[in-house]
Amino acid sequence: MGNNIITIDGPSGAGKSTIARLAAARLGLRYLDTGAMYRALTLHCMRAGIHLDKPAEVAKSLATAQLRVELTHDGPMKVFLGADDVTQKIRTQEVTRNIHYVADVREARDFLTRIQRDIARQGDLVTEGRDQGTVVFPDADLKIYMFATPEVRARRRFTEMTERGASVTYEEILEDVSRRDYLDMSREIGGLRKAMDALELDTSNLTPEQVAESIVKLAKSRLAMRTRKIDQEALRQITGRDARPK
Ligand code: DC
């Protein structure tokens, strides 16, 4: 029997990270930010000085990537390249601009998928990204597809950036949001798609608190259902009978 897995996929700026973290903390599950893994691998390739636009060079550089993550129950995940803590260093514009070169390479996706599945084997998990419910964990217990209109996502990012003192226009941000949506959705392998059995959550008019709370409720009822199913199975094995009312 596998561990409990909750996947949260969706476009950038839909609030996945904040919400996944809140939900994981309330459920007492570990939180995995797979976008951070793609970012770290991109930083590794940049540091290796390879031609990012050559998939074969990206694939070859995987052999020297000493990528490691540290998961927590309540804080952001930590990412390391060797001994270097790159948790903050992967959040630059330069890394963001280059990610698609790495995320488009099959070998890089397979490499990270393997690590993500290994992490899931070690315990229960809330995992967030683009392909978690479709490719990496097709049998997850609960799959959420989270979205908000590009305008709402651009407005949120614009407010966040101007509060930090960045000089950007709303139009620039909206263009960037649309460009990333295009790159994420048109990716041949691991592209952003809603899994057939994922529940859709539109976060446009909800606070992160509200969305996290709905996920917690959904998760509790799903996981309780699963426990009941397992109890039934155990009972059948012991007594040879089904205890459910006929
Ligand atoms: O979640 P984020 O914005 O930090 O992700 C950065 C990029 O990484 C995103 O634009 C696409 C890529 N990514 C991916 O291809 N698959 C994932 N599971 C997560 C992220």
Coordinates of C-alpha atoms and ligand atoms in Angstrom, one line a residue:
M1 CA 0.0 0.0 0.0
G2 CA 1.4 3.4 -1.0
N3 CA 1.5 6.6 1.0
N4 CA -1.2 9.3 0.9
I5 CA -0.5 11.7 -2.0
I6 CA -2.3 14.9 -2.8
T7 CA -1.4 16.7 -6.0
I8 CA -2.0 20.3 -6.8
D9 CA -1.3 21.4 -10.4
G10 CA -2.0 24.6 -12.2
P11 CA -0.6 27.6 -14.0
S12 CA 1.9 30.0 -12.4
G13 CA 0.4 32.6 -10.1
A14 CA -2.7 30.6 -9.3
G15 CA -1.5 30.6 -5.6
K16 CA -0.4 27.0 -5.6
S17 CA 2.6 27.4 -3.3
T18 CA 0.9 29.4 -0.6
I19 CA -2.1 27.2 -0.6
A20 CA -0.3 23.9 -0.9
R21 CA 1.9 24.9 2.1
L22 CA -1.1 25.9 4.2
A23 CA -3.0 22.7 3.4
A24 CA 0.0 20.6 4.1
A25 CA 0.6 22.2 7.4
R26 CA -3.0 21.7 8.5
L27 CA -3.0 18.1 7.4
G28 CA 0.4 17.4 8.9
L29 CA 1.8 16.2 5.6
R30 CA 5.1 17.1 4.0
Y31 CA 5.1 19.7 1.2
L32 CA 7.0 19.3 -2.1
D33 CA 7.5 22.3 -4.5
T34 CA 8.4 20.7 -7.8
G35 CA 8.8 24.1 -9.5
A36 CA 11.7 24.7 -7.2
M37 CA 13.3 21.5 -8.4
Y38 CA 13.1 22.6 -12.1
R39 CA 14.5 26.0 -11.0
A40 CA 17.4 24.4 -9.2
L41 CA 18.2 22.2 -12.2
T42 CA 18.1 25.3 -14.4
L43 CA 20.6 27.1 -12.1
H44 CA 22.8 24.0 -12.2
C45 CA 22.9 24.1 -16.0
M46 CA 23.5 27.9 -16.0
R47 CA 26.4 27.4 -13.6
A48 CA 27.8 24.6 -15.7
G49 CA 28.0 27.1 -18.6
I50 CA 26.4 24.8 -21.1
H51 CA 24.3 25.8 -24.1
L52 CA 20.8 25.7 -22.6
D53 CA 19.1 25.6 -26.0
K54 CA 20.9 22.3 -26.8
P55 CA 18.8 19.5 -25.2
A56 CA 21.7 17.0 -25.4
E57 CA 23.9 19.3 -23.3
V58 CA 21.1 19.7 -20.7
A59 CA 20.7 15.9 -20.6
K60 CA 24.4 15.4 -20.2
S61 CA 24.7 17.9 -17.3
L62 CA 22.3 15.8 -15.2
A63 CA 25.1 13.5 -14.4
T64 CA 26.8 16.3 -12.3
A65 CA 23.6 17.7 -10.7
Q66 CA 23.8 17.2 -7.0
L67 CA 20.2 18.2 -6.3
R68 CA 18.8 17.7 -2.9
V69 CA 15.6 18.9 -1.2
E70 CA 14.7 19.2 2.5
L71 CA 11.0 18.9 3.1
T72 CA 9.2 20.4 6.0
H73 CA 5.6 20.3 7.4
D74 CA 5.1 24.0 7.8
G75 CA 7.8 26.1 6.0
P76 CA 9.0 26.5 2.5
M77 CA 11.0 23.5 1.1
K78 CA 14.8 24.0 1.0
V79 CA 16.8 23.2 -2.1
F80 CA 20.5 22.5 -2.4
L81 CA 23.0 22.1 -5.2
G82 CA 25.8 20.1 -3.5
A83 CA 26.4 22.0 -0.2
D84 CA 25.1 25.3 -1.6
D85 CA 21.6 26.3 -0.2
V86 CA 20.0 27.7 -3.4
T87 CA 16.5 28.2 -2.0
Q88 CA 16.6 31.9 -2.6
K89 CA 19.0 31.9 -5.5
I90 CA 16.6 30.0 -7.8
R91 CA 14.0 32.9 -7.6
T92 CA 15.7 35.3 -10.0
Q93 CA 14.3 36.5 -13.2
E94 CA 17.2 35.0 -15.1
V95 CA 16.5 31.5 -13.8
T96 CA 12.7 32.0 -14.4
R97 CA 13.5 33.0 -18.0
N98 CA 15.7 29.9 -18.6
I99 CA 13.5 27.2 -17.0
H100 CA 11.7 26.3 -20.2
Y101 CA 14.9 25.0 -21.8
V102 CA 15.3 22.5 -19.0
A103 CA 11.6 21.7 -18.5
D104 CA 11.3 20.8 -22.2
V105 CA 14.0 18.1 -22.0
R106 CA 12.7 14.6 -21.5
E107 CA 15.7 13.3 -19.6
A108 CA 15.5 16.3 -17.2
R109 CA 11.8 15.5 -16.6
D110 CA 12.5 11.8 -16.1
F111 CA 15.3 12.7 -13.7
L112 CA 13.1 14.8 -11.5
T113 CA 10.1 12.4 -11.7
R114 CA 12.3 9.7 -10.3
I115 CA 13.4 11.9 -7.4
Q116 CA 9.8 13.0 -6.8
R117 CA 8.5 9.4 -6.6
D118 CA 11.4 8.5 -4.3
I119 CA 10.3 11.3 -1.9
A120 CA 6.7 10.0 -2.1
R121 CA 7.9 6.5 -1.1
Q122 CA 9.2 8.0 2.2
G123 CA 5.9 9.3 3.4
D124 CA 2.6 11.2 2.9
L125 CA 2.9 14.2 0.7
V126 CA 1.2 17.3 -0.7
T127 CA 3.0 18.0 -4.0
E128 CA 2.6 20.9 -6.3
G129 CA 3.6 21.6 -9.9
R130 CA 2.3 21.1 -13.4
D131 CA 2.4 17.4 -14.1
Q132 CA 2.0 15.9 -10.6
G133 CA -1.5 14.5 -11.1
T134 CA -1.0 13.6 -14.8
V135 CA 2.5 12.1 -15.1
V136 CA 4.2 11.7 -11.8
F137 CA 1.4 10.5 -9.5
P138 CA -1.5 9.2 -11.7
D139 CA -2.8 7.2 -8.7
A140 CA -2.8 10.1 -6.2
D141 CA -5.6 10.0 -3.6
L142 CA -6.7 13.6 -4.3
K143 CA -5.9 15.7 -7.3
I144 CA -6.6 19.4 -7.5
Y145 CA -6.3 21.6 -10.6
M146 CA -6.1 25.1 -9.4
F147 CA -6.5 28.1 -11.7
A148 CA -7.4 31.8 -11.9
T149 CA -7.9 34.1 -14.9
P150 CA -4.6 35.5 -16.4
E151 CA -5.8 39.0 -15.4
V152 CA -6.3 38.0 -11.8
R153 CA -2.9 36.3 -11.6
A154 CA -1.2 39.2 -13.3
R155 CA -2.9 41.7 -10.9
R156 CA -1.7 39.6 -7.9
R157 CA 1.8 39.4 -9.1
F158 CA 1.8 43.2 -10.0
T159 CA 0.7 44.1 -6.4
E160 CA 3.3 41.8 -4.9
M161 CA 6.1 43.2 -7.1
T162 CA 5.2 46.9 -6.7
E163 CA 5.0 46.4 -2.9
R164 CA 8.5 45.1 -3.0
G165 CA 9.5 48.3 -4.9
A166 CA 9.9 46.8 -8.4
S167 CA 9.2 49.1 -11.3
V168 CA 7.0 47.1 -13.6
T169 CA 3.7 47.8 -15.4
Y170 CA 0.6 45.6 -15.1
E171 CA 0.7 45.1 -18.9
E172 CA 4.3 43.8 -18.8
I173 CA 3.2 41.3 -16.1
L174 CA 0.1 40.2 -18.0
E175 CA 2.3 39.6 -21.0
D176 CA 4.7 37.5 -19.0
V177 CA 1.9 35.5 -17.4
S178 CA 0.5 34.7 -20.8
R179 CA 3.9 33.7 -22.2
R180 CA 4.5 31.3 -19.3
D181 CA 1.0 29.8 -19.7
Y182 CA 1.8 29.2 -23.4
L183 CA 5.2 27.6 -22.6
D184 CA 3.7 25.4 -19.8
M185 CA 0.7 24.3 -21.8
S186 CA 2.4 23.6 -25.1
R187 CA 5.1 21.5 -23.5
E188 CA 5.0 18.0 -25.2
I189 CA 5.9 16.0 -22.2
G190 CA 4.7 17.0 -18.7
G191 CA 2.8 20.0 -20.1
L192 CA 0.2 21.7 -17.9
R193 CA -3.0 19.7 -18.2
K194 CA -5.9 18.9 -15.9
A195 CA -5.9 15.2 -15.0
M196 CA -9.2 13.6 -15.9
D197 CA -10.0 12.9 -12.3
A198 CA -8.7 16.2 -10.8
L199 CA -11.1 18.5 -9.0
E200 CA -11.1 22.1 -10.4
L201 CA -10.7 25.0 -8.1
D202 CA -11.0 28.5 -9.4
T203 CA -9.1 30.8 -7.0
S204 CA -10.0 34.0 -8.7
N205 CA -12.3 35.3 -6.0
L206 CA -11.1 33.3 -3.0
T207 CA -8.4 34.0 -0.4
P208 CA -5.6 31.4 0.0
E209 CA -7.1 30.6 3.4
Q210 CA -10.4 29.7 1.9
V211 CA -8.9 27.6 -0.8
A212 CA -6.6 25.8 1.6
E213 CA -9.6 25.1 3.9
S214 CA -11.6 23.5 1.0
I215 CA -8.6 21.3 0.1
V216 CA -8.2 20.2 3.8
K217 CA -11.9 19.2 3.9
L218 CA -11.7 17.3 0.6
A219 CA -8.5 15.6 1.7
K220 CA -10.0 14.5 5.0
S221 CA -13.0 13.0 3.5
R222 CA -11.0 11.3 0.7
L223 CA -8.4 9.9 3.1
A224 CA -11.1 8.8 5.5
M225 CA -12.9 6.9 2.7
R226 CA -9.7 5.2 1.8
T227 CA -9.1 4.2 5.4
R228 CA -12.6 2.7 5.5
K229 CA -12.0 0.8 2.3
I230 CA -8.8 -0.6 3.8
D231 CA -10.6 -1.5 7.1
Q232 CA -13.2 -3.4 5.0
E233 CA -10.5 -5.3 3.2
A234 CA -8.7 -6.2 6.5
L235 CA -12.0 -7.4 8.0
R236 CA -12.8 -9.5 4.9
Q237 CA -9.4 -11.1 5.2
I238 CA -9.9 -11.9 8.9
T239 CA -13.5 -13.0 8.9
G240 CA -14.1 -13.8 5.3
R241 CA -17.2 -11.6 5.6
D242 CA -18.1 -8.1 4.4
A243 CA -19.3 -6.0 7.4
R244 CA -21.1 -3.4 5.2
P245 CA -24.9 -3.4 5.7
K246 CA -26.5 -5.3 2.8
Ligands
DC1 O1 6.0 26.7 -9.9 P1 7.1 27.5 -10.5 O2 6.6 28.8 -11.2 O3 8.2 27.7 -9.6 O4 7.7 26.6 -11.7 C1 8.7 27.1 -12.6 C2 8.6 26.4 -13.9 O5 9.0 25.0 -13.8 C3 7.3 26.4 -14.6 O6 7.1 27.5 -15.4 C4 7.4 25.1 -15.4 C5 8.3 24.2 -14.7 N1 7.7 23.1 -14.0 C6 7.4 22.0 -14.7 O7 7.7 21.9 -15.9 N2 6.8 20.9 -14.1 C7 6.6 21.0 -12.8 N3 6.0 19.9 -12.1 C8 6.8 22.1 -12.0 C9 7.4 23.2 -12.7

